[in-house]
Short mmCIF file of C-alpha atoms in Angstrom, two decimals:
data_model
loop_
_atom_site.label_atom_id
_atom_site.label_comp_id
_atom_site.label_asym_id
_atom_site.label_seq_id
_atom_site.Cartn_x
_atom_site.Cartn_y
_atom_site.Cartn_z
CA MET A 66 -0.07 -0.04 0.03
CA ALA A 67 2.84 2.40 0.80
CA GLN A 68 4.47 1.65 -2.53
CA ARG A 69 1.16 2.39 -4.30
CA ALA A 70 0.92 5.74 -2.42
CA GLY A 71 4.60 6.52 -3.13
CA VAL A 72 5.68 6.80 0.43
CA ASN A 73 8.12 5.00 2.74
CA ALA A 74 6.18 2.44 4.77
CA LYS A 75 8.18 3.22 7.87
CA THR A 76 6.94 6.86 7.78
CA ILE A 77 3.25 5.80 8.13
CA GLY A 78 1.87 6.57 11.56
CA GLY A 79 -1.75 5.41 11.06
CA TYR A 80 -4.19 4.54 8.30
CA ASP A 81 -7.73 3.93 7.25
CA ILE A 82 -8.14 1.67 4.33
CA VAL A 83 -11.42 1.43 2.45
CA VAL A 84 -12.07 -0.67 -0.68
CA ALA A 85 -14.38 1.07 -3.18
CA ASP A 86 -15.72 0.32 -6.66
CA THR A 87 -14.11 2.84 -9.11
CA GLN A 88 -16.33 2.07 -12.08
CA PRO A 89 -18.43 5.00 -13.27
CA GLY A 90 -22.20 4.91 -12.87
CA GLN A 91 -24.26 3.62 -15.72
CA VAL A 92 -27.71 4.27 -17.10
CA PHE A 93 -29.27 1.21 -18.70
CA GLY A 94 -32.51 -0.65 -19.45
CA ALA A 95 -34.95 -0.89 -22.31
CA LYS A 96 -35.97 2.72 -21.81
CA ASN A 97 -32.85 3.90 -19.96
CA GLU A 98 -34.94 3.81 -16.78
CA PHE A 99 -32.21 2.32 -14.40
CA PHE A 100 -29.11 3.72 -12.86
CA ALA A 101 -26.40 1.50 -11.35
CA ALA A 102 -23.45 2.84 -9.31
CA GLY A 103 -21.54 2.26 -6.11
CA ARG A 104 -22.39 3.81 -2.70
CA MET A 105 -25.80 5.16 -3.67
CA ASP A 106 -26.73 4.41 -0.07
CA ASN A 107 -26.35 7.16 0.83
CA LEU A 108 -24.77 9.36 -1.86
CA THR A 109 -28.23 9.78 -3.45
CA SER A 110 -29.41 11.65 -0.36
CA VAL A 111 -26.18 13.71 -0.07
CA HIS A 112 -26.46 14.71 -3.68
CA ALA A 113 -30.12 15.76 -3.29
CA GLY A 114 -29.31 17.68 -0.12
CA LEU A 115 -26.33 19.50 -1.67
CA VAL A 116 -28.33 20.47 -4.81
CA ALA A 117 -31.05 21.82 -2.53
CA LEU A 118 -28.59 23.71 -0.25
CA LEU A 119 -26.93 25.45 -3.25
CA ALA A 120 -30.38 26.44 -4.58
CA ALA A 121 -31.25 27.85 -1.17
CA ALA A 122 -28.10 29.87 -0.75
CA ASP A 123 -29.17 32.96 -2.66
CA ALA A 124 -32.48 33.23 -0.72
CA VAL A 125 -30.70 33.00 2.65
CA ALA A 126 -28.05 35.58 1.57
CA GLY A 127 -30.86 37.98 0.81
CA GLY A 128 -31.72 38.23 4.55
CA GLY A 129 -35.22 38.43 5.92
CA ASN A 130 -36.94 35.84 8.01
CA GLN A 131 -36.14 32.73 5.86
CA PRO A 132 -35.42 29.54 7.79
CA ILE A 133 -31.79 28.54 8.02
CA PRO A 134 -31.20 25.42 5.79
CA VAL A 135 -28.73 22.95 7.25
CA LEU A 136 -27.28 19.85 5.57
CA ALA A 137 -25.67 17.25 7.83
CA ALA A 138 -23.88 14.25 6.28
CA PHE A 139 -22.57 11.79 8.99
CA ASP A 140 -19.96 9.05 9.10
CA HIS A 141 -20.47 5.54 10.32
CA GLU A 142 -24.32 5.07 9.95
CA GLU A 143 -23.99 1.50 8.82
CA ILE A 144 -21.91 0.51 11.82
CA GLY A 145 -23.99 2.19 14.50
CA SER A 146 -23.26 5.96 14.42
CA GLY A 147 -21.51 5.75 17.89
CA SER A 148 -18.50 7.83 16.99
CA ARG A 149 -17.17 11.35 17.31
CA SER A 150 -18.35 12.13 13.75
CA GLY A 151 -21.40 9.86 13.69
CA ALA A 152 -24.98 10.85 14.32
CA CYS A 153 -24.63 10.01 18.07
CA GLY A 154 -21.77 12.47 18.30
CA PRO A 155 -21.96 16.11 19.14
CA ILE A 156 -21.16 17.72 15.77
CA LEU A 157 -24.53 18.72 14.66
CA GLU A 158 -25.72 20.06 18.01
CA ASP A 159 -22.42 21.87 18.39
CA VAL A 160 -22.80 23.53 14.93
CA LEU A 161 -26.44 24.54 15.62
CA THR A 162 -25.50 25.94 19.02
CA ARG A 163 -22.64 28.02 17.60
CA VAL A 164 -24.93 29.36 14.86
CA SER A 165 -27.55 30.16 17.50
CA ASP A 166 -24.90 31.96 19.70
CA SER A 167 -23.61 33.98 16.68
CA LEU A 168 -27.16 35.23 16.23
CA GLY A 169 -27.43 36.28 19.82
CA ALA A 170 -30.10 33.74 20.85
CA SER A 171 -30.47 32.67 24.38
CA VAL A 172 -30.61 28.98 25.39
CA SER A 173 -34.40 29.10 25.66
CA GLU A 174 -34.69 30.70 22.23
CA ARG A 175 -32.44 27.98 20.74
CA ARG A 176 -34.63 25.31 22.27
CA ARG A 177 -37.77 27.00 20.90
CA ALA A 178 -36.13 27.19 17.44
CA PHE A 179 -35.38 23.37 17.64
CA ALA A 180 -38.99 22.65 18.61
CA ASN A 181 -40.17 24.75 15.66
CA SER A 182 -37.81 23.04 13.19
CA MET A 183 -38.18 19.96 11.05
CA CYS A 184 -35.55 17.37 10.09
CA VAL A 185 -35.82 15.26 6.97
CA SER A 186 -33.61 12.19 7.59
CA ALA A 187 -32.87 10.99 4.13
CA ASP A 188 -31.46 7.47 3.76
CA ALA A 189 -32.16 4.83 1.15
CA GLY A 190 -34.92 2.20 1.24
CA HIS A 191 -35.75 -1.17 -0.24
CA ALA A 192 -37.69 -1.35 -3.40
CA VAL A 193 -39.62 -4.60 -3.94
CA HIS A 194 -37.50 -7.22 -5.70
CA PRO A 195 -39.50 -9.17 -8.30
CA ASN A 196 -37.88 -12.43 -7.17
CA TYR A 197 -38.41 -11.89 -3.43
CA SER A 198 -41.67 -9.97 -3.14
CA GLU A 199 -42.72 -12.07 -0.15
CA ARG A 200 -40.12 -10.24 1.97
CA HIS A 201 -42.17 -7.03 1.64
CA ASP A 202 -45.42 -6.15 3.41
CA PRO A 203 -48.24 -7.23 0.99
CA ALA A 204 -49.71 -3.77 1.05
CA ASN A 205 -46.44 -1.88 0.67
CA LEU A 206 -44.56 -2.75 -2.49
CA PRO A 207 -42.53 0.31 -3.53
CA VAL A 208 -41.14 0.23 -6.98
CA LEU A 209 -38.23 1.99 -8.82
CA ASN A 210 -39.16 5.37 -10.41
CA GLY A 211 -42.29 5.61 -8.22
CA GLY A 212 -40.86 8.42 -6.14
CA PRO A 213 -38.93 8.60 -2.82
CA LEU A 214 -40.09 6.52 0.13
CA LEU A 215 -41.72 7.78 3.31
CA LYS A 216 -40.48 5.30 5.88
CA ILE A 217 -42.85 4.37 8.71
CA ASN A 218 -42.36 2.04 11.63
CA ALA A 219 -44.69 1.61 14.68
CA ASN A 220 -41.60 0.84 16.85
CA GLN A 221 -39.87 4.14 15.86
CA ARG A 222 -37.11 2.38 14.05
CA TYR A 223 -37.94 5.25 11.69
CA ALA A 224 -38.83 8.63 13.27
CA THR A 225 -41.82 9.50 11.06
CA ASP A 226 -45.02 10.45 12.89
CA ALA A 227 -48.39 11.60 11.63
CA VAL A 228 -47.44 15.25 11.60
CA GLY A 229 -44.20 14.49 9.78
CA ALA A 230 -46.13 12.33 7.24
CA ALA A 231 -48.56 15.11 6.57
CA PHE A 232 -45.67 17.61 6.13
CA TRP A 233 -43.96 15.19 3.64
CA ALA A 234 -47.22 14.87 1.64
CA LYS A 235 -47.44 18.65 1.38
CA LEU A 236 -43.78 18.94 0.43
CA CYS A 237 -44.17 16.41 -2.35
CA ALA A 238 -47.32 18.03 -3.69
CA ALA A 239 -45.63 21.47 -3.68
CA ALA A 240 -42.58 19.98 -5.55
CA GLY A 241 -44.72 18.19 -8.07
CA ALA A 242 -43.10 14.84 -7.10
CA PRO A 243 -44.65 11.49 -6.28
CA TYR A 244 -43.73 9.47 -3.19
CA GLN A 245 -44.33 6.00 -1.83
CA GLU A 246 -44.81 4.67 1.65
CA PHE A 247 -42.53 2.01 3.06
CA VAL A 248 -43.59 -0.20 5.94
CA SER A 249 -41.52 -3.32 6.57
CA ASN A 250 -42.94 -6.85 6.67
CA ASN A 251 -43.55 -7.75 10.38
CA THR A 252 -41.66 -11.06 9.89
CA VAL A 253 -38.59 -9.24 8.45
CA PRO A 254 -37.59 -6.61 10.99
CA CYS A 255 -36.15 -3.49 9.47
CA GLY A 256 -32.96 -1.67 10.24
CA SER A 257 -32.97 1.83 11.62
CA THR A 258 -31.52 5.16 10.48
CA ILE A 259 -29.98 8.22 12.07
CA GLY A 260 -33.48 9.87 12.11
CA PRO A 261 -34.40 8.59 15.63
CA LEU A 262 -30.88 9.41 16.93
CA THR A 263 -31.13 13.05 15.73
CA ALA A 264 -34.71 13.39 17.10
CA THR A 265 -33.69 12.10 20.45
CA ARG A 266 -30.52 14.15 20.77
CA LEU A 267 -32.02 17.46 19.59
CA GLY A 268 -35.67 17.24 20.13
CA ILE A 269 -36.34 18.31 16.48
CA ARG A 270 -39.38 16.62 14.78
CA THR A 271 -37.97 14.20 12.26
CA LEU A 272 -39.31 12.16 9.35
CA ASP A 273 -37.46 9.35 7.60
CA VAL A 274 -37.40 9.16 3.82
CA GLY A 275 -35.13 7.83 1.12
CA THR A 276 -34.58 6.69 -2.46
CA PRO A 277 -35.78 3.19 -3.27
CA LEU A 278 -32.87 0.82 -4.19
CA LEU A 279 -32.31 -2.73 -5.30
CA SER A 280 -29.12 -4.56 -4.27
CA MET A 281 -28.76 -2.22 -1.34
CA HIS A 282 -25.26 -2.57 0.39
CA SER A 283 -23.83 -4.40 -2.66
CA ALA A 284 -20.73 -3.10 -4.37
CA ARG A 285 -23.02 -1.73 -7.11
CA GLU A 286 -26.56 -0.60 -6.15
CA LEU A 287 -29.49 0.06 -8.50
CA CYS A 288 -32.17 2.78 -8.60
CA GLY A 289 -34.58 4.36 -11.05
CA VAL A 290 -33.30 7.33 -12.92
CA ASN A 291 -36.24 9.52 -11.79
CA ASP A 292 -36.04 8.96 -8.01
CA PRO A 293 -32.85 10.90 -7.20
CA PHE A 294 -34.26 13.80 -9.30
CA TYR A 295 -37.51 13.67 -7.38
CA LEU A 296 -35.71 13.70 -3.99
CA ALA A 297 -33.63 16.71 -5.01
CA ARG A 298 -36.81 18.54 -6.03
CA ILE A 299 -38.47 17.80 -2.79
CA ALA A 300 -35.32 18.88 -0.87
CA GLU A 301 -35.26 22.22 -2.70
CA THR A 302 -38.84 22.76 -1.72
CA PHE A 303 -38.08 21.85 1.90
CA PHE A 304 -35.08 24.25 2.14
CA SER A 305 -37.14 27.07 0.51
CA GLY A 306 -39.37 27.20 3.64
CA THR A 307 -42.50 27.77 1.54
CA VAL A 308 -44.28 24.73 3.02
CA SER A 309 -45.13 24.52 6.72
#
């Protein structure tokens, strides 16, 4: 590894080594309806959030009473988030506190701002696989290109509640984008996301959403070409603050 990097192995004090697929993404299908690439869980959400944040920058720079858009992308979600830079760590709360302090807000005002805020926790979700449809809830069969998922779980493995679900429906309608609900099969327990962690740590109402994927966690994942576009449109509408 040192030889590959062009350094003397004896000078290396520490290292992180991650194996990653370097092949470019590819659009394919009879109607060019599919997109395959590595690490779409969760680069699809990071891309959508970044597109939305850039679109919101001019509005925020103009001053006024616009909400402050924040994009947080965490490390280590797949291995538990229990790290300094993971969702259980202090980084998001620290940044929000420092922003609040710079605006001259008191602790009470900051807490009121958190209570009046909304967090969209955007991860990926499982589209129904045609060969394994029995693994999905019979009434919840999300498909590729059907729109982003609203993820719901009665045990709060996802943080979505009724108010958050209604807010998401209004967001999607305003953005002109479809969405699908995802509820896991009771016999196949679902994983969780950073949504409940963020909601618990900050007290901000949170809803869980995400792009539907096939072959999730494989070296090369698969989505519909429309779904990342829909998620970006919805994120832009969210950051605009025009829906409440």
